[in-house]
Coordinates of C-alpha atoms and ligand atoms in Angstrom, one line a residue:
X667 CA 29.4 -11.1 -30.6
X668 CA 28.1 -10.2 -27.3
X669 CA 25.6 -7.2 -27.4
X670 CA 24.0 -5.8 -24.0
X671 CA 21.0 -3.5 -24.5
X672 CA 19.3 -1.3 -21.7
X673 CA 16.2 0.6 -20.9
X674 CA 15.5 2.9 -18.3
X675 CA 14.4 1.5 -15.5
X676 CA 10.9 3.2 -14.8
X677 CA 9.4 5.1 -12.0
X678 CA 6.8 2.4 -10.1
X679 CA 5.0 6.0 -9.1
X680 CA 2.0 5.1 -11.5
X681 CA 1.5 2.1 -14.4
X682 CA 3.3 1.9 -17.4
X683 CA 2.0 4.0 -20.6
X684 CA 3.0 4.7 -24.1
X685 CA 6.0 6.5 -23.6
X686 CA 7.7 3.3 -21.5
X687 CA 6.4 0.6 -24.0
X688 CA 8.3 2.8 -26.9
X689 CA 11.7 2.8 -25.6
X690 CA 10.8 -0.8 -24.3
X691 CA 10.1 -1.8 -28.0
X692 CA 12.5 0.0 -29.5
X693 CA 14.9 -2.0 -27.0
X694 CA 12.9 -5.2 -27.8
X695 CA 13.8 -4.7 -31.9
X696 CA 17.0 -4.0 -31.8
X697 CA 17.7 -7.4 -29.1
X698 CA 16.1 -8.9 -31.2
X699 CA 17.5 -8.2 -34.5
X700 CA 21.1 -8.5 -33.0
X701 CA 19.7 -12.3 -32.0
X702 CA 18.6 -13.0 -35.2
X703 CA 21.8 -12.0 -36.4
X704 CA 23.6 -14.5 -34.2
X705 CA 24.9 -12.5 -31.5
X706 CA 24.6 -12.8 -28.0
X707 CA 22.3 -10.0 -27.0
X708 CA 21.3 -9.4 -23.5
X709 CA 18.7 -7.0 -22.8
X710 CA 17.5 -5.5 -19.4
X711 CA 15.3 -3.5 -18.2
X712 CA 13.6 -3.1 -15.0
X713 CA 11.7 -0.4 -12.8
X714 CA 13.3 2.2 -10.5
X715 CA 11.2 1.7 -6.6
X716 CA 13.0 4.1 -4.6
X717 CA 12.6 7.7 -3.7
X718 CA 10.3 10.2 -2.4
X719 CA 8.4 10.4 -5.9
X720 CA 7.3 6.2 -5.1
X721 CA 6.9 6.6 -1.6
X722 CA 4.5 10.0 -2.0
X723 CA 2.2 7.7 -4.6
X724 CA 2.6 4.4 -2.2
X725 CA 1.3 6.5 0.5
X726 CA -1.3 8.1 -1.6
X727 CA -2.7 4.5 -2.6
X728 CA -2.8 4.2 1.1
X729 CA 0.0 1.2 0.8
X730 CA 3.4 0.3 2.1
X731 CA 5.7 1.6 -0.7
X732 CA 7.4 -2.2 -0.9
X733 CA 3.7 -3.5 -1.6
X734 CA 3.4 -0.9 -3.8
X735 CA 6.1 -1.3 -5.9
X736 CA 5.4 -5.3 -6.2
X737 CA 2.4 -4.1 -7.8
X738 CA 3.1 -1.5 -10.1
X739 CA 5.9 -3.5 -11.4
X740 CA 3.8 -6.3 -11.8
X741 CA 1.8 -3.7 -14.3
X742 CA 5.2 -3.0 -16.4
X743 CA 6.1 -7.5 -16.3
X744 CA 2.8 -8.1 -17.5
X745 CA 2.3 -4.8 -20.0
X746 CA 5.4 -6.3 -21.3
X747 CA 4.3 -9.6 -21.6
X748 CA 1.3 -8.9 -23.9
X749 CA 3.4 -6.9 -26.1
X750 CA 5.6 -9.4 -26.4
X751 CA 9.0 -8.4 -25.3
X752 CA 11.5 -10.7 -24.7
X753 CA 14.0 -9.0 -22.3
X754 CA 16.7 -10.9 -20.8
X755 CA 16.4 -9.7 -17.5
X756 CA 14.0 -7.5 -15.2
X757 CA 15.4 -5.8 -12.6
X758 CA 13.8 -4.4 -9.6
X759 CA 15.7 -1.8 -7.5
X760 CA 14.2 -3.4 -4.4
X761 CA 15.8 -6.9 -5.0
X762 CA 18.6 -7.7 -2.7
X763 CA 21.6 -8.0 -5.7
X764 CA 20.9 -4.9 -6.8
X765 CA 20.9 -3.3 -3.1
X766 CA 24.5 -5.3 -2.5
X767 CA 25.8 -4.0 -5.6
X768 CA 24.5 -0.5 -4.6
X769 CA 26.2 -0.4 -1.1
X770 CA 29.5 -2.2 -2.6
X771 CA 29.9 1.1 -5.1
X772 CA 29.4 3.6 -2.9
X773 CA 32.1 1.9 -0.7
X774 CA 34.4 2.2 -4.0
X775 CA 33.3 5.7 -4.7
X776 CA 34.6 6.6 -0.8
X777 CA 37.8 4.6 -1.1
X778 CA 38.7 6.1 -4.3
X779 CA 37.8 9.6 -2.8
X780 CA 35.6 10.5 -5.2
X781 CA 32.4 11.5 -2.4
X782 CA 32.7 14.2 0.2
X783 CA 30.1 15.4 2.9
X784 CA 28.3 18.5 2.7
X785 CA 25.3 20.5 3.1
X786 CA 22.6 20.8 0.6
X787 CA 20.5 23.7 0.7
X788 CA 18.0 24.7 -2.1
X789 CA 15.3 23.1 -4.1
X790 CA 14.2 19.7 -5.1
X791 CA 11.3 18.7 -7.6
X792 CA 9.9 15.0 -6.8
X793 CA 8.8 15.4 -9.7
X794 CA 12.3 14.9 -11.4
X795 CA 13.7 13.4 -8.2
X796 CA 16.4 16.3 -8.9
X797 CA 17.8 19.2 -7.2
X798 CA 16.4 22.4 -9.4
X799 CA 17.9 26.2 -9.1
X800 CA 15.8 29.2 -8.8
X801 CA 16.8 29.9 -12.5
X802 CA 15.4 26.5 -14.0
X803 CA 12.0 27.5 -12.3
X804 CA 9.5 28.7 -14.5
X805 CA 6.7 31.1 -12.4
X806 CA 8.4 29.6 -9.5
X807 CA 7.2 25.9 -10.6
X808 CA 9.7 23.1 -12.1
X809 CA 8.9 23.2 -16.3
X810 CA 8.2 19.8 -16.9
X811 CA 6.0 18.9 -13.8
X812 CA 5.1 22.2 -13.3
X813 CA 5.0 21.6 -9.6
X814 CA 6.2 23.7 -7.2
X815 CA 9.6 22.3 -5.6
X816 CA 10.1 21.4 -1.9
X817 CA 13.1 24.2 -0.2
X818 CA 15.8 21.4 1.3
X819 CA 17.9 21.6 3.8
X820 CA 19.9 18.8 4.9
X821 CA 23.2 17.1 5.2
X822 CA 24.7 15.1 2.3
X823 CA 27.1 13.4 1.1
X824 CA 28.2 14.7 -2.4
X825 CA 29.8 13.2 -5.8
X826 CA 33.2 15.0 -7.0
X827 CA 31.8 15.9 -10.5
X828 CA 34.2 18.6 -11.3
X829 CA 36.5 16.3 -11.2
X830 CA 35.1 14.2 -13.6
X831 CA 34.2 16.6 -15.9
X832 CA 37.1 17.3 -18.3
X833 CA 37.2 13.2 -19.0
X834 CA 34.0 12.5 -19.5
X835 CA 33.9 15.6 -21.9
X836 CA 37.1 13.9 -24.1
X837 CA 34.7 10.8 -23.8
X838 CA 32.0 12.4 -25.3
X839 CA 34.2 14.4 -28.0
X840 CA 36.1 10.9 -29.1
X841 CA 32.9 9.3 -29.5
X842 CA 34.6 7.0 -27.3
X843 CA 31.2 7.6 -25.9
X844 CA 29.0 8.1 -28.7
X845 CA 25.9 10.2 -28.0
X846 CA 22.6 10.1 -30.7
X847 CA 21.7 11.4 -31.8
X848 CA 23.6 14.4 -32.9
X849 CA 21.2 16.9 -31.0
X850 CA 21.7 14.9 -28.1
X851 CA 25.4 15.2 -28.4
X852 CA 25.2 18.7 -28.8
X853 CA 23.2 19.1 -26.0
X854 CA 25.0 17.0 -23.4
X855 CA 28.5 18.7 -24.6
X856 CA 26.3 22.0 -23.8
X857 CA 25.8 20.8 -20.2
X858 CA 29.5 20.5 -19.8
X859 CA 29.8 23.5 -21.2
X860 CA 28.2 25.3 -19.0
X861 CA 29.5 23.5 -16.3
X862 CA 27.4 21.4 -13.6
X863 CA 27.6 21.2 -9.5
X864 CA 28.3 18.3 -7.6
X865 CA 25.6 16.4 -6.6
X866 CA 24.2 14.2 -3.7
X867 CA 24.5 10.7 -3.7
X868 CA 23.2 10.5 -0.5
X869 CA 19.5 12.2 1.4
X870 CA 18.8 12.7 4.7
X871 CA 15.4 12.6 4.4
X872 CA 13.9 10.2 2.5
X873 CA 13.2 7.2 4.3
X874 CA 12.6 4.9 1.1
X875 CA 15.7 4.0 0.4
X876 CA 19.0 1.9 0.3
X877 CA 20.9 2.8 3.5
X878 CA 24.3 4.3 2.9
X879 CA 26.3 1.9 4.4
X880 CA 28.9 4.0 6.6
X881 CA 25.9 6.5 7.4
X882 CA 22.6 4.5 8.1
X883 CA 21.0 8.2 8.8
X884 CA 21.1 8.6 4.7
X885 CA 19.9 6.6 2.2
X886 CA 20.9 6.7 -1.1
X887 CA 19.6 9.3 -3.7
X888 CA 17.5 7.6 -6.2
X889 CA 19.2 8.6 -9.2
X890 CA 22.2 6.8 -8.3
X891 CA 20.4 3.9 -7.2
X892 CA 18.5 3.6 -10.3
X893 CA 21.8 4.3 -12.6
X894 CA 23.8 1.5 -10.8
X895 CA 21.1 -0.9 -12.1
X896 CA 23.0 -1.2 -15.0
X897 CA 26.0 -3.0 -13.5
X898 CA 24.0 -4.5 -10.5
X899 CA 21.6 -6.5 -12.7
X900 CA 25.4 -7.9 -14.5
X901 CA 26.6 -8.8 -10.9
X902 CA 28.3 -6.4 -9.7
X903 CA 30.5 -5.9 -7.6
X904 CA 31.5 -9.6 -9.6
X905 CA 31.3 -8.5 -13.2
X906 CA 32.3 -11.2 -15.1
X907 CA 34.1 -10.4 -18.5
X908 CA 31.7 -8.8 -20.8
X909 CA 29.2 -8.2 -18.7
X910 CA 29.8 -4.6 -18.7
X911 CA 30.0 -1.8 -21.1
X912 CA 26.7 -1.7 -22.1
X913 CA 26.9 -1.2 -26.0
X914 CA 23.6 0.7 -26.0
X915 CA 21.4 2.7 -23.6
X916 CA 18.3 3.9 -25.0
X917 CA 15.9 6.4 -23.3
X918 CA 14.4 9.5 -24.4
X919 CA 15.6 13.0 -24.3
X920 CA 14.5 14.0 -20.7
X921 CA 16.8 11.9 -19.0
X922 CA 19.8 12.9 -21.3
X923 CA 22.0 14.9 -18.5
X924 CA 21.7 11.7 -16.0
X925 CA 23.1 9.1 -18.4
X926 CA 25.8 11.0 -20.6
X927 CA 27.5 12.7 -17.6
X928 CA 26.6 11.6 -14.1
X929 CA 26.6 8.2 -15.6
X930 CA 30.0 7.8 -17.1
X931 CA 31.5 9.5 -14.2
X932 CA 30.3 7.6 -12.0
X933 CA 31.8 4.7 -13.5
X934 CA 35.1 6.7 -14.1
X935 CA 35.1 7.0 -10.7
X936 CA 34.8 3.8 -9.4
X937 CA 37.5 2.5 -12.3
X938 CA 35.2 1.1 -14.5
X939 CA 34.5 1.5 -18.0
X940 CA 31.7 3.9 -19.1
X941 CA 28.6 2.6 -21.5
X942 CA 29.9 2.3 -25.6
X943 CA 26.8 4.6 -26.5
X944 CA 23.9 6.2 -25.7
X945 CA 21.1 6.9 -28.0
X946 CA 17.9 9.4 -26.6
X947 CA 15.0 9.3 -28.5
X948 CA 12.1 11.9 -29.2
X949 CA 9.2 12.4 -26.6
X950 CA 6.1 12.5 -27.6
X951 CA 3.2 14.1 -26.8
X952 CA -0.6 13.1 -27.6
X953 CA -3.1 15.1 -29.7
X954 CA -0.4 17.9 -28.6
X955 CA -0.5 17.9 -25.2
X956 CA 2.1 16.2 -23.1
X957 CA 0.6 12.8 -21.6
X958 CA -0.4 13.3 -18.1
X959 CA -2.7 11.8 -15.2
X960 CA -4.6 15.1 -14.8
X961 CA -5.3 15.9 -18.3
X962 CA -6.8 11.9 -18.7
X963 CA -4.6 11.3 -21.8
X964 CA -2.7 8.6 -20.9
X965 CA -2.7 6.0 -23.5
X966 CA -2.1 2.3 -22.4
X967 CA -0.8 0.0 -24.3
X968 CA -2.5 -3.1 -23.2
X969 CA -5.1 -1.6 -24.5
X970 CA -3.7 -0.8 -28.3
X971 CA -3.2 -4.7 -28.0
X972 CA -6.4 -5.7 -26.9
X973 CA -7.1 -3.8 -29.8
X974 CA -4.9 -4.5 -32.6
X975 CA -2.8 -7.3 -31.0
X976 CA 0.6 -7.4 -30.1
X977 CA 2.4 -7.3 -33.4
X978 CA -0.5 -4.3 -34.7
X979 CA 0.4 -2.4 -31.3
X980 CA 4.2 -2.8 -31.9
X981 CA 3.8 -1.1 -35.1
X982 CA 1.6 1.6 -34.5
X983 CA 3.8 2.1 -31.5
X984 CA 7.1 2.3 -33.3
X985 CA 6.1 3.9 -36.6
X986 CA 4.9 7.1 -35.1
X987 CA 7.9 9.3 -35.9
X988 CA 11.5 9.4 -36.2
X989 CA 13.4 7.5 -33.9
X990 CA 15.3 10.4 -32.5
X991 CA 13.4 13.5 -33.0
X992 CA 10.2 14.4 -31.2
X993 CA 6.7 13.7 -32.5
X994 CA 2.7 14.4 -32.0
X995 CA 0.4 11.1 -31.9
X996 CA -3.0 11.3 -33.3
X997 CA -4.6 8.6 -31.8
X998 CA -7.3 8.7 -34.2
X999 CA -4.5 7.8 -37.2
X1000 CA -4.3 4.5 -35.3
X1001 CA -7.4 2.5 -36.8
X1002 CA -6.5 4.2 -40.5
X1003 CA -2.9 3.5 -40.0
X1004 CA -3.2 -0.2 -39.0
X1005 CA -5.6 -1.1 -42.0
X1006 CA -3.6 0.7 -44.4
X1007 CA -0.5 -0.8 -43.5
X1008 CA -1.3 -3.9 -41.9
X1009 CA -4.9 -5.6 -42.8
X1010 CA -4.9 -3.8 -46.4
X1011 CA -1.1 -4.2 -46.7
X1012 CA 1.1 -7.0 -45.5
X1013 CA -1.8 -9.0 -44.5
X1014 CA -3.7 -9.0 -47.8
X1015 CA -0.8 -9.2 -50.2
X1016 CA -0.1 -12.4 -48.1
X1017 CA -3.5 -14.0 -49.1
X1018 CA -3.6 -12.5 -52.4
X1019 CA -0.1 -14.2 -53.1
X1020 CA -1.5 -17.9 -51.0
X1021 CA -4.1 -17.7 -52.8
X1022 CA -3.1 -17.6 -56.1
X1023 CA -0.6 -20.2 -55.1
X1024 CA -3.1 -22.5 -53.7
X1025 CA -5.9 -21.9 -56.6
X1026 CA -3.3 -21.9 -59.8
X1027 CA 0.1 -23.6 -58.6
X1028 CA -1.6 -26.0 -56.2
X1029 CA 0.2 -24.6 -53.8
X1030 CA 3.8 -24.4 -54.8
X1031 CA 6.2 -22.7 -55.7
X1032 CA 9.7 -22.0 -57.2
X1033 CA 11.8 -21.4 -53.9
X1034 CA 15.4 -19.4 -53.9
X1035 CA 18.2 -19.9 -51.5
X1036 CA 17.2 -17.0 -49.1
X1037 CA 19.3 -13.9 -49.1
X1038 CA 21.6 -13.1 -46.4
X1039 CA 20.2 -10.4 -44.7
X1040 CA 19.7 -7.0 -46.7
X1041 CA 23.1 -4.6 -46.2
X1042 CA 20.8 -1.6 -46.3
X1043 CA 18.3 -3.0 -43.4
X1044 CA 21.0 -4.0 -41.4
X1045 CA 22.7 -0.2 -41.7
X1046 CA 19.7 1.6 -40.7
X1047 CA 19.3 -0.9 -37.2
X1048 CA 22.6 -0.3 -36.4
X1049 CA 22.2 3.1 -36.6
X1050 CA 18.9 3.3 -34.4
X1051 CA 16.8 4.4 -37.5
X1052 CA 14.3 2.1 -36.1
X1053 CA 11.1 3.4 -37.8
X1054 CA 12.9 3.9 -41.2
X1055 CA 13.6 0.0 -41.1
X1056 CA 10.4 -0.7 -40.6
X1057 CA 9.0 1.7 -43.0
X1058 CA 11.4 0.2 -45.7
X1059 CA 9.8 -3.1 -45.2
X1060 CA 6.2 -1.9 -45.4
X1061 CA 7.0 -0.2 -48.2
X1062 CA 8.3 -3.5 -49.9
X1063 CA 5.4 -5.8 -49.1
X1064 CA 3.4 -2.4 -50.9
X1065 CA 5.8 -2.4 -53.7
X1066 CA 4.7 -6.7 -54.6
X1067 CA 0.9 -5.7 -54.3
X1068 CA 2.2 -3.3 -57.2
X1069 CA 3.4 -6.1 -59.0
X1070 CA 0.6 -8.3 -58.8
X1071 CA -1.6 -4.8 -60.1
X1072 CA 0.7 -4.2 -63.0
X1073 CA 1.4 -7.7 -64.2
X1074 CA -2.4 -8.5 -63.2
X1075 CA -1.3 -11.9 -62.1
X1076 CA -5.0 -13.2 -61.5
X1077 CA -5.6 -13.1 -65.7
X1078 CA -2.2 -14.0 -66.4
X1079 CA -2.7 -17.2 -64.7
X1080 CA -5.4 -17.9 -67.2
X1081 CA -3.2 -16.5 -70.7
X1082 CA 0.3 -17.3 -69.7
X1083 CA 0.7 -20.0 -66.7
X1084 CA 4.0 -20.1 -67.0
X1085 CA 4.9 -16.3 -66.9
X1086 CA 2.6 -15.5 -64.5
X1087 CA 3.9 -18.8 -62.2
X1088 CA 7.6 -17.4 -62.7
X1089 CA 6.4 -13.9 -62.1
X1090 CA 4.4 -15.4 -58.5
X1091 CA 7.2 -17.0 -57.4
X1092 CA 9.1 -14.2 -57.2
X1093 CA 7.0 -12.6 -55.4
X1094 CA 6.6 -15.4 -53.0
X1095 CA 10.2 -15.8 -52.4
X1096 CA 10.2 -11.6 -51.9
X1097 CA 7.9 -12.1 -49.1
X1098 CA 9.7 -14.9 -47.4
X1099 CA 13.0 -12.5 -47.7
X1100 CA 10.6 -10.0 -46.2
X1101 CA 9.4 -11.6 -43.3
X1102 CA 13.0 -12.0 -42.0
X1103 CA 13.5 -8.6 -41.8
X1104 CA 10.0 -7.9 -40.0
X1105 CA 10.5 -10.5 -37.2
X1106 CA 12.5 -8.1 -34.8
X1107 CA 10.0 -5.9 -35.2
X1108 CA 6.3 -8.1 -35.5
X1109 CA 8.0 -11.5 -34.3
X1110 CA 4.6 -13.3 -34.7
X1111 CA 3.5 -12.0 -38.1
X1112 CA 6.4 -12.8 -39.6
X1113 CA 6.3 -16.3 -38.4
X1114 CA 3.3 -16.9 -39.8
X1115 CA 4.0 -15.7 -42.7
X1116 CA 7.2 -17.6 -42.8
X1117 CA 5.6 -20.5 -42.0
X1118 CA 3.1 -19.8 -44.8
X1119 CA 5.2 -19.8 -47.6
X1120 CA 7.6 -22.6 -46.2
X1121 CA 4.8 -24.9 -46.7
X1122 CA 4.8 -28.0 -49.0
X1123 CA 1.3 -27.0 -49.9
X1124 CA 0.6 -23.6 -49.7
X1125 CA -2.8 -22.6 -48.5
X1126 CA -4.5 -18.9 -48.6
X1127 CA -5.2 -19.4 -44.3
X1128 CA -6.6 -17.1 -42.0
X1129 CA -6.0 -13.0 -42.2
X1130 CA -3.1 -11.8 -40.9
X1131 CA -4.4 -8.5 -39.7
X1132 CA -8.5 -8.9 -39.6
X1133 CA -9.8 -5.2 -41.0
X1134 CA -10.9 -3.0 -38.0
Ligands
MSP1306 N1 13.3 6.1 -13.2 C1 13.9 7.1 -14.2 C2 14.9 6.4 -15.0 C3 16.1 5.8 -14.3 S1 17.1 5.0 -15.4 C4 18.5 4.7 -14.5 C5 12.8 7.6 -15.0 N2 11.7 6.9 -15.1 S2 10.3 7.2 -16.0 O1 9.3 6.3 -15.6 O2 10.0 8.6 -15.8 O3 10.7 6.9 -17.4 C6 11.3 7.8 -18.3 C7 11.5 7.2 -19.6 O4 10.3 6.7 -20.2 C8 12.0 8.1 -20.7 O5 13.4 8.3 -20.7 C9 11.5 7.4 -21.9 O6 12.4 6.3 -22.2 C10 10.2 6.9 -21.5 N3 9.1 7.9 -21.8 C11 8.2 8.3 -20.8 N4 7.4 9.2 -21.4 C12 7.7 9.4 -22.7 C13 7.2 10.2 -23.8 N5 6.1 10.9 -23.6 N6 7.8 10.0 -25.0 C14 8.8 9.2 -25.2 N7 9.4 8.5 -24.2 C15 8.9 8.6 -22.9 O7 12.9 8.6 -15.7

């Protein structure tokens, strides 16, 4: 079965940080679970270089935004790299197929009468790279960047929401498009609710940009841009079959109003299909304060890998909180978290068990025919309960250390070989069953460990997870 997978496409504005490697991971698992699985997963994500928010920090930087942007998203391809996510394709909203397929929709959106022009006049946050009212402002500055937002006005050509409204709504309802989770839905019906303005696809005044293509004196706004990425990175305008609906588009929360309605009517517009379903997860913030540049709290993740490696990172990344609600890091937790867990955990139950194989057994064991994947596993991945799979497999490598304590394998070998070489081999073939399940999520643990126990001549090796 095929299975496409996205990611937002991130802001080149400043380097990638915890919040971007989550959603990346989280996109990373579930590709590759559905892989393991034998489907045909395609995963993409990218970086978003347009817009005034890029070209203020290019200028800042004292660059040329395109040189810029070649760097920054060299940051997210390599931050990616060391944690060891596998994506199918990288897109870069600078790249020419994705400013083709950019120009070839807005054509479409004209000729099916879906954009009229107009005049904008009103407020815009960078920040957001969205148009804000007087009532969202909080003390006069935008709530989330708490900057104060530029007054605009300017000719623009505008998007025919209303018109799309009332569909995508049904959409939504149906769970035709299905929204998670359930708060999200809740909140993006809300938005329709209270009904939402047209917006611009097109400014007047930002110079870093994709030229509209019947009005070179606009470029296109950035939030379209970025949202086409989904399709352009497929080939559009020459979609071959499957390429597009995306079955899942993960992001977090903030973005919620851009992907469950603009998105969809977008497509609607243009007579395609909208995405199968959207999932926006928690944000986070650190030690309780939000992650910013100017409080210094931004936490890189090439640094949690330099530190705990890239499997260690991935799961102190993803165990955090519930996939879907928001959460508070404690970055302290991190060191007790990956000994507990890790080195103490899955890494020493894996040299108890070799070891007593090695010293007892000489090295072997009774093997099973592996399970088919586990039913309950399988249901919480499909159903984006991404930290609850993991937890359930942690909590099974804790549950043989257990065994080994009760049954107190190392004197049994001595009393009662054969029990306690019946009772180890169990084990061993738990852990093998085990280690299938935690290779979406630590791909090169669970190799190892795989690799491990599928030996002739099992040996205790090296530590998994050395204790920090
Ligand atoms: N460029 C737009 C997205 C365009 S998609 C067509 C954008 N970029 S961003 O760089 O600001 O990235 C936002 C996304 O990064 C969030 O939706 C989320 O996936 C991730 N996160 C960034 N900070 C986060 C937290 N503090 N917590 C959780 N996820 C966060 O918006």
């Amino acid at each position: 079965m095929k299975f496409y997978i996205t990611t937002p496409i991130y802001y080149v504005n400043a380097k990638p940080h915890l919040g971007h490697a989550y959603t990346t991971l989280a996109a990373d698992v579930i590709a590759r679970w559905r892989r393991l699985k034998g489907d045909d997963a395609f995963f993409l994500t990218g970086t978003d270089e347009h817009g005034a928010k890029v070209a203020e920090a290019a200028s800042a930087a004292g660059q040329e935004p395109q040189t810029f942007a070649d760097e920054v998203a060299g940051e997210f391809q390599q931050a990616w790299k060391n944690l060891n996510i596998e994506y199918s394709d990288f897109i870069r909203t600078t790249e020419p197929r994705h400013e083709k397929g950019v120009m070839a929709f807005l054509e479409v959106l004209k000729k099916n009468n879906a954009l009229y022009e107009g005049e904008y006049r009103g407020l815009y946050c960078t920040g957001c790279e969205n148009f804000i009212t007087e009532k969202e402002l909080v003390d006069g500055l935008c709530p989330a960047h708490k900057k104060k937002p530029q007054e605009v006005a300017e000719k623009n050509w505008f998007f025919k929401l209303s018109k799309y409204l009332a569909p995508v709504r049904r959409l939504i309802n149906s769970d035709k498009l299905k929204i998670g989770p359930d708060s999200a839905k809740k909140e993006a019906l809300g938005l329709l609710k209270q009904g939402l303005a047209d917006f611009s696809v097109s400014r007047e005044k930002v110079k870093w940009g994709i030229a509209l293509p019947w009005d070179k004196s606009q470029t296109v706004y950035v939030w379209v841009d970025a949202l086409l990425n989904y399709i352009t990175a497929r080939g559009y305008p020459n979609l071959s079959p499957g390429a597009w609906p995306a079955d899942l588009q993960l992001m977090s929360k903030d973005i919620l109003k851009f992907h469950a309605i603009y998105w969809p009517a977008m497509l609607l517009a243009a007579g395609l299909e909208p995405e199968r379903e959207l999932f926006a997860h928690g944000y986070f913030s650190i030690n309780g304060q939000k992650m910013s540049k100017s409080l210094g709290n931004i936490i890189d993740p090439n640094d949690l890998v330099k530190e705990y490696g890239a499997d260690g990172a991935r799961y102190l990344i993803l165990s955090q909180f519930p996939f879907g609600q928001d959460g508070d890091i404690k970055v302290e937790k991190f060191k007790e978290q990956y000994n507990a867990d890790l080195a103490n955990g899955i890494g020493n139950l894996a040299s108890r068990v070799s070891n007593l194989i090695e010293k007892n057994f000489d090295g072997a064991f009774t093997k099973k025919e592996p399970r088919a994947s586990s039913k309950d596993f399988d249901a919480l991945l499909a159903e984006n309960r991404i930290d609850e799979a993991l937890k359930s497999v942690v909590e099974g490598f804790r549950e043989l250390d257990k065994k080994i304590d009760r049954e107190k394998l190392w004197s049994l070998v001595k009393e009662d070989k054969a029990k306690a070489g019946k009772i180890l081999s169990d084990i061993a073939n738990e852990i093998l069953a085990l280690a299938q399940k935690l290779a979406p999520v630590l791909p090169q643990t669970a190799q190892k460990i795989i690799k491990q126990f599928s030996a002739k001549q099992i040996k205790k090796g090296e530590s998994l997870f050395p204790r920090k």
